[in-house]
Amino acid sequence: MAVNFVRPKIPKFAPDPWAIQFDEQGHLRHLLTIEGLGPQWITRILDTAEGFVSVTDREIKKVPLLRGRTVVNLFFESSTRTRTTFELAAKRLSADVLNLNLATSATKKGESLLDTLRNIEAMQADMFVVRHEQSGAAHFIARHVAPHVSVLNAGDGWHSHPTQALLDAFTIRRHKGDFTPLRVAIVGDIRHSRVARSQMHVLNSLNVGELRVIAPRTLIPTDVEKLGVRVFHDMREGLRDVDVIIMLRLQRERMESGLLPSEEEFYRLYGLTEEKLAWAKDDAIVMHPGPANRGVEIESSVADGPQSVILEQVSNGIGVRMAVMSLCMSANRGENA
Amino acid sequence: MKDAPENLGLDYDPVRHPEGCRPGIDCDHWVIRGARLRDPSSELDRNDDIYLSNGRIIAIGEAPGDWPGDTAEHLCAEGHWLIPGIIDGWARLREPGLEHKATIATESAAAVAGGISTLVMPPDTTPVLDTVAVARYIKRRAQLAGRARVVAIGAMTQQLEGELLAEMAALDEGGCVAISNAHYPFHDLRLMRRALEYAATFNLQVLLQPIDPSLSARGCAHDGAVATRLGLPGLPVSAETAPLAQLIAMINETGARVHVPMISSAAALKLIERAKADGLPITAGVSAHQLWLTEMDTDALDPNAHVIPPLRTMRDRDALRRGLAEGLIDTVVSDHQPHEPDAKLAPFPETEPGISGLETLLPLVLKLVEEDVITFDRAIDALATRPASLFGLSDAGSIAVGQRADLALIDPDAMWSLDSTGMASAGSNTPFAGWDFAHRVEATWVNGRRVFLREE
């Protein structure tokens, strides 16, 4: 029996959810996910970030690129660290910044997400930095904003956290240079991690030598191999010969929902201790998107040790976010051709 | 005291003509000339005239002796196919309770525009369809709408809460064609087994949709590569197969006649196949969209592709197609769930699941015929013959003298493209907008009345 399936027509929704990130001229308008950016754009963002990181080393840490522009931090899910770095990035670009913590205000009063958006749009905002607990929320917002507004995804559900992945790539590049010979291991709660998903896209896009994920099966999502990773359940095997170890934060609710028996067992098997770190390459760097649970996924002496680049990641985050903001804003001014 | 069944008559009353009915449209006598009559259950496939009178098919070929001639309405239908009216075995019409989404009037009009003459409605209305009064209300609303026939499935447990048995026998006597707990779980397996035992006492047709609430949890997409990439909470196949296996074990013990309205996976099909081979009284259906879409269609985060059970893999879709072709899957349903636009205006996981499917049910199945996935005979069998027998609608689902005049006229050469803004349903939530179809419903008769005629 012939089962030929030919899709008759392209549906009204763009088949590539990431295509919306570019305007008609091919400029970066939104940053919602790493997917579809391609190595050229990723490299361009990282190169631009190099310039901005040096700004933060100056006595006056400001450039006037976004003077007169308004950036609104729309946080439907609370976060201090990410919001602060976005705020600082916007301020260093001389933008006006508005912080809206919506987890406890408008949407709880029954106001819909779109109503909230329209109201803030009416306040002449130029850029929304969005964090939301639902996957796809940033895409949804980007589909509905006015043409002059850019949307930066600061984390949506389990889906994507592109600036975090970019700053991780930036940090790795500063330490290791070329990505092609590198072995990178991501350890911990891969299933629920938007950071891990974005890291997989960014590192594979930059042609990393080998990307591994290490966790018990309850924390590995179905068919994750299709995202270009090798799965390990044993730390000793997974860490062998790796150049970069990225630890993920483990939340206590994971224990309560039956994904893990206890913090102690997780720490014993997957917590990064000095002993386990020795299984990796001698010059391996240790990363963590923060905030780290010491004694749950990482030992204090490792988090504060000579191989840790955790604090550097935080500083680099500001430069990378400045780069993304300036590139998206210049798209809206037609400047980044 | 309960009403006697003959006084309730929820099932076979002719659709009443609303006041001000239009002569020639609401006419009692029809002759449809020259259409290709196609009904495999009657071994009918020829061009002929068909005569309808007072809601029934009274003759095929020659006019009956007492045919009123000039007072009957004529329709020349050469070049068209006339098929039995479709019986959609699982369609939510939203009334009573959710009239802001749709009403029986809007959806029964949408149904006849899609060649559907009978809609079978699950009991998850508000109030729940667990009393004869609600069933009677639904029938009355359908009569007033004067389009498709609407038949109800009664609740298996009170308020569908899965704790206390509903008055299943009364619902049956009151005209409900089956009983079901919709997608609501039973309090425990013991209660479920008792509900099946009780239903088996009266030989009631039971419809149960296997979906384990704890395994499905917050899941909104098939637990596979696409959900993993998009970070969508996954709904595993085991949320369907685990409760299905339990159900089969209980059918084996109770002998209850059970129909699973929609399966979504190859693994579930295997369980159904084995149970049928063991001689158990189980039948299964599939929704039309599961025969065309896969998890890849959730890739664009289009909320119109948000359905439960979720769109699964290409392998599952192909297995379902094979199951349908071989007759292991008995019926195809629309799983119609119209929504107001706001219900789909949110990030994907927050949107309400469901497709407005009445107007695409027949076109999607005929498209499978066009692509040689199934035969035309199997299509009519799955859309009319088997649903009629499943729900005990013995005088519907076929073209034969004496049968109800429920018919759909199809132009087999009309090329058309689905425009979601022009749909008759109150819900335009369809992922098939822009799809091209080669067969179009031109007219529909329900109980001898022409209730739909396509106007260009």
PDB file of N, CA and C in Angstrom, chain B residues 67-113:
ATOM      1  N   TRP B  67     -46.029   7.810  -5.782  1.00  0.00           N
ATOM      2  CA  TRP B  67     -45.131   8.963  -5.713  1.00  0.00           C
ATOM      3  C   TRP B  67     -45.885  10.240  -6.116  1.00  0.00           C
ATOM      4  N   PRO B  68     -45.811  11.284  -5.310  1.00  0.00           N
ATOM      5  CA  PRO B  68     -46.644  12.462  -5.596  1.00  0.00           C
ATOM      6  C   PRO B  68     -46.198  13.275  -6.807  1.00  0.00           C
ATOM      7  N   GLY B  69     -45.101  12.895  -7.420  1.00  0.00           N
ATOM      8  CA  GLY B  69     -44.697  13.539  -8.673  1.00  0.00           C
ATOM      9  C   GLY B  69     -44.427  15.020  -8.539  1.00  0.00           C
ATOM     10  N   ASP B  70     -45.337  15.839  -9.046  1.00  0.00           N
ATOM     11  CA  ASP B  70     -45.089  17.270  -9.171  1.00  0.00           C
ATOM     12  C   ASP B  70     -44.817  17.965  -7.838  1.00  0.00           C
ATOM     13  N   THR B  71     -45.352  17.451  -6.760  1.00  0.00           N
ATOM     14  CA  THR B  71     -45.172  18.160  -5.486  1.00  0.00           C
ATOM     15  C   THR B  71     -43.834  17.830  -4.821  1.00  0.00           C
ATOM     16  N   ALA B  72     -43.130  16.857  -5.376  1.00  0.00           N
ATOM     17  CA  ALA B  72     -41.833  16.495  -4.772  1.00  0.00           C
ATOM     18  C   ALA B  72     -40.730  17.415  -5.298  1.00  0.00           C
ATOM     19  N   GLU B  73     -39.730  17.575  -4.484  1.00  0.00           N
ATOM     20  CA  GLU B  73     -38.579  18.393  -4.892  1.00  0.00           C
ATOM     21  C   GLU B  73     -37.603  17.526  -5.681  1.00  0.00           C
ATOM     22  N   HIS B  74     -37.124  18.063  -6.790  1.00  0.00           N
ATOM     23  CA  HIS B  74     -36.173  17.320  -7.621  1.00  0.00           C
ATOM     24  C   HIS B  74     -34.788  17.913  -7.471  1.00  0.00           C
ATOM     25  N   LEU B  75     -33.808  17.054  -7.537  1.00  0.00           N
ATOM     26  CA  LEU B  75     -32.443  17.560  -7.596  1.00  0.00           C
ATOM     27  C   LEU B  75     -31.668  16.711  -8.592  1.00  0.00           C
ATOM     28  N   CYS B  76     -31.122  17.357  -9.602  1.00  0.00           N
ATOM     29  CA  CYS B  76     -30.298  16.611 -10.548  1.00  0.00           C
ATOM     30  C   CYS B  76     -28.881  16.580 -10.010  1.00  0.00           C
ATOM     31  N   ALA B  77     -28.378  15.396  -9.766  1.00  0.00           N
ATOM     32  CA  ALA B  77     -27.090  15.299  -9.076  1.00  0.00           C
ATOM     33  C   ALA B  77     -26.096  14.469  -9.880  1.00  0.00           C
ATOM     34  N   GLU B  78     -26.205  14.532 -11.180  1.00  0.00           N
ATOM     35  CA  GLU B  78     -25.261  13.768 -12.002  1.00  0.00           C
ATOM     36  C   GLU B  78     -23.832  14.265 -11.767  1.00  0.00           C
ATOM     37  N   GLY B  79     -22.930  13.328 -11.782  1.00  0.00           N
ATOM     38  CA  GLY B  79     -21.538  13.698 -11.539  1.00  0.00           C
ATOM     39  C   GLY B  79     -21.200  13.808 -10.054  1.00  0.00           C
ATOM     40  N   HIS B  80     -22.188  13.597  -9.203  1.00  0.00           N
ATOM     41  CA  HIS B  80     -21.954  13.670  -7.748  1.00  0.00           C
ATOM     42  C   HIS B  80     -22.082  12.290  -7.119  1.00  0.00           C
ATOM     43  N   TRP B  81     -21.522  12.164  -5.945  1.00  0.00           N
ATOM     44  CA  TRP B  81     -21.684  10.926  -5.170  1.00  0.00           C
ATOM     45  C   TRP B  81     -22.704  11.173  -4.072  1.00  0.00           C
ATOM     46  N   LEU B  82     -23.536  10.168  -3.835  1.00  0.00           N
ATOM     47  CA  LEU B  82     -24.437  10.236  -2.687  1.00  0.00           C
ATOM     48  C   LEU B  82     -24.023   9.122  -1.724  1.00  0.00           C
ATOM     49  N   ILE B  83     -23.667   9.525  -0.521  1.00  0.00           N
ATOM     50  CA  ILE B  83     -23.203   8.533   0.462  1.00  0.00           C
ATOM     51  C   ILE B  83     -24.085   8.604   1.708  1.00  0.00           C
ATOM     52  N   PRO B  84     -24.030   7.588   2.554  1.00  0.00           N
ATOM     53  CA  PRO B  84     -24.806   7.683   3.796  1.00  0.00           C
ATOM     54  C   PRO B  84     -24.309   8.867   4.629  1.00  0.00           C
ATOM     55  N   GLY B  85     -25.211   9.525   5.340  1.00  0.00           N
ATOM     56  CA  GLY B  85     -24.801  10.605   6.238  1.00  0.00           C
ATOM     57  C   GLY B  85     -23.813  10.076   7.254  1.00  0.00           C
ATOM     58  N   ILE B  86     -22.792  10.898   7.542  1.00  0.00           N
ATOM     59  CA  ILE B  86     -21.727  10.471   8.459  1.00  0.00           C
ATOM     60  C   ILE B  86     -22.230  10.487   9.903  1.00  0.00           C
ATOM     61  N   ILE B  87     -21.790   9.501  10.671  1.00  0.00           N
ATOM     62  CA  ILE B  87     -22.111   9.469  12.102  1.00  0.00           C
ATOM     63  C   ILE B  87     -20.816   9.738  12.853  1.00  0.00           C
ATOM     64  N   ASP B  88     -20.723  10.918  13.446  1.00  0.00           N
ATOM     65  CA  ASP B  88     -19.502  11.303  14.163  1.00  0.00           C
ATOM     66  C   ASP B  88     -19.630  10.846  15.612  1.00  0.00           C
ATOM     67  N   GLY B  89     -18.841   9.879  15.982  1.00  0.00           N
ATOM     68  CA  GLY B  89     -19.004   9.206  17.265  1.00  0.00           C
ATOM     69  C   GLY B  89     -18.455   9.907  18.489  1.00  0.00           C
ATOM     70  N   TRP B  90     -17.877  11.104  18.333  1.00  0.00           N
ATOM     71  CA  TRP B  90     -17.300  11.760  19.520  1.00  0.00           C
ATOM     72  C   TRP B  90     -17.109  13.240  19.194  1.00  0.00           C
ATOM     73  N   ALA B  91     -18.128  14.036  19.483  1.00  0.00           N
ATOM     74  CA  ALA B  91     -18.053  15.468  19.157  1.00  0.00           C
ATOM     75  C   ALA B  91     -18.621  16.289  20.301  1.00  0.00           C
ATOM     76  N   ARG B  92     -17.861  17.242  20.735  1.00  0.00           N
ATOM     77  CA  ARG B  92     -18.325  18.115  21.821  1.00  0.00           C
ATOM     78  C   ARG B  92     -18.971  19.347  21.200  1.00  0.00           C
ATOM     79  N   LEU B  93     -20.196  19.619  21.631  1.00  0.00           N
ATOM     80  CA  LEU B  93     -20.943  20.734  21.052  1.00  0.00           C
ATOM     81  C   LEU B  93     -20.984  21.923  22.007  1.00  0.00           C
ATOM     82  N   ARG B  94     -20.452  21.746  23.218  1.00  0.00           N
ATOM     83  CA  ARG B  94     -20.275  22.816  24.208  1.00  0.00           C
ATOM     84  C   ARG B  94     -21.545  23.250  24.912  1.00  0.00           C
ATOM     85  N   GLU B  95     -22.697  22.772  24.466  1.00  0.00           N
ATOM     86  CA  GLU B  95     -23.933  23.152  25.121  1.00  0.00           C
ATOM     87  C   GLU B  95     -24.549  21.904  25.728  1.00  0.00           C
ATOM     88  N   PRO B  96     -25.021  21.942  26.951  1.00  0.00           N
ATOM     89  CA  PRO B  96     -25.070  23.095  27.840  1.00  0.00           C
ATOM     90  C   PRO B  96     -23.755  23.332  28.581  1.00  0.00           C
ATOM     91  N   GLY B  97     -23.557  24.564  28.961  1.00  0.00           N
ATOM     92  CA  GLY B  97     -22.463  24.883  29.883  1.00  0.00           C
ATOM     93  C   GLY B  97     -21.410  25.795  29.325  1.00  0.00           C
ATOM     94  N   LEU B  98     -21.057  25.628  28.066  1.00  0.00           N
ATOM     95  CA  LEU B  98     -19.966  26.444  27.521  1.00  0.00           C
ATOM     96  C   LEU B  98     -20.430  27.135  26.233  1.00  0.00           C
ATOM     97  N   GLU B  99     -21.575  27.779  26.325  1.00  0.00           N
ATOM     98  CA  GLU B  99     -22.167  28.365  25.115  1.00  0.00           C
ATOM     99  C   GLU B  99     -21.327  29.497  24.537  1.00  0.00           C
ATOM    100  N   HIS B 100     -20.388  30.032  25.322  1.00  0.00           N
ATOM    101  CA  HIS B 100     -19.519  31.077  24.754  1.00  0.00           C
ATOM    102  C   HIS B 100     -18.543  30.480  23.734  1.00  0.00           C
ATOM    103  N   LYS B 101     -18.375  29.167  23.781  1.00  0.00           N
ATOM    104  CA  LYS B 101     -17.505  28.522  22.777  1.00  0.00           C
ATOM    105  C   LYS B 101     -18.319  28.131  21.533  1.00  0.00           C
ATOM    106  N   ALA B 102     -19.476  27.563  21.763  1.00  0.00           N
ATOM    107  CA  ALA B 102     -20.299  27.093  20.651  1.00  0.00           C
ATOM    108  C   ALA B 102     -21.645  26.655  21.218  1.00  0.00           C
ATOM    109  N   THR B 103     -22.604  26.426  20.331  1.00  0.00           N
ATOM    110  CA  THR B 103     -23.908  25.930  20.771  1.00  0.00           C
ATOM    111  C   THR B 103     -24.290  24.741  19.900  1.00  0.00           C
ATOM    112  N   ILE B 104     -25.309  24.040  20.344  1.00  0.00           N
ATOM    113  CA  ILE B 104     -25.799  22.911  19.552  1.00  0.00           C
ATOM    114  C   ILE B 104     -26.231  23.417  18.183  1.00  0.00           C
ATOM    115  N   ALA B 105     -26.824  24.612  18.142  1.00  0.00           N
ATOM    116  CA  ALA B 105     -27.286  25.158  16.855  1.00  0.00           C
ATOM    117  C   ALA B 105     -26.108  25.414  15.918  1.00  0.00           C
ATOM    118  N   THR B 106     -25.047  26.077  16.416  1.00  0.00           N
ATOM    119  CA  THR B 106     -23.921  26.390  15.520  1.00  0.00           C
ATOM    120  C   THR B 106     -23.214  25.114  15.075  1.00  0.00           C
ATOM    121  N   GLU B 107     -23.037  24.200  16.002  1.00  0.00           N
ATOM    122  CA  GLU B 107     -22.233  23.013  15.664  1.00  0.00           C
ATOM    123  C   GLU B 107     -23.013  22.001  14.837  1.00  0.00           C
ATOM    124  N   SER B 108     -24.331  21.925  15.042  1.00  0.00           N
ATOM    125  CA  SER B 108     -25.063  20.995  14.182  1.00  0.00           C
ATOM    126  C   SER B 108     -25.147  21.557  12.769  1.00  0.00           C
ATOM    127  N   ALA B 109     -25.094  22.891  12.645  1.00  0.00           N
ATOM    128  CA  ALA B 109     -25.031  23.484  11.300  1.00  0.00           C
ATOM    129  C   ALA B 109     -23.661  23.203  10.665  1.00  0.00           C
ATOM    130  N   ALA B 110     -22.612  23.273  11.481  1.00  0.00           N
ATOM    131  CA  ALA B 110     -21.265  22.972  10.966  1.00  0.00           C
ATOM    132  C   ALA B 110     -21.181  21.506  10.549  1.00  0.00           C
ATOM    133  N   ALA B 111     -21.840  20.645  11.330  1.00  0.00           N
ATOM    134  CA  ALA B 111     -21.793  19.212  11.034  1.00  0.00           C
ATOM    135  C   ALA B 111     -22.375  18.925   9.650  1.00  0.00           C
ATOM    136  N   VAL B 112     -23.555  19.461   9.389  1.00  0.00           N
ATOM    137  CA  VAL B 112     -24.182  19.134   8.093  1.00  0.00           C
ATOM    138  C   VAL B 112     -23.400  19.743   6.932  1.00  0.00           C
ATOM    139  N   ALA B 113     -22.683  20.840   7.214  1.00  0.00           N
ATOM    140  CA  ALA B 113     -21.817  21.397   6.164  1.00  0.00           C
ATOM    141  C   ALA B 113     -20.662  20.448   5.864  1.00  0.00           C
TER     142      ALA B 113
END
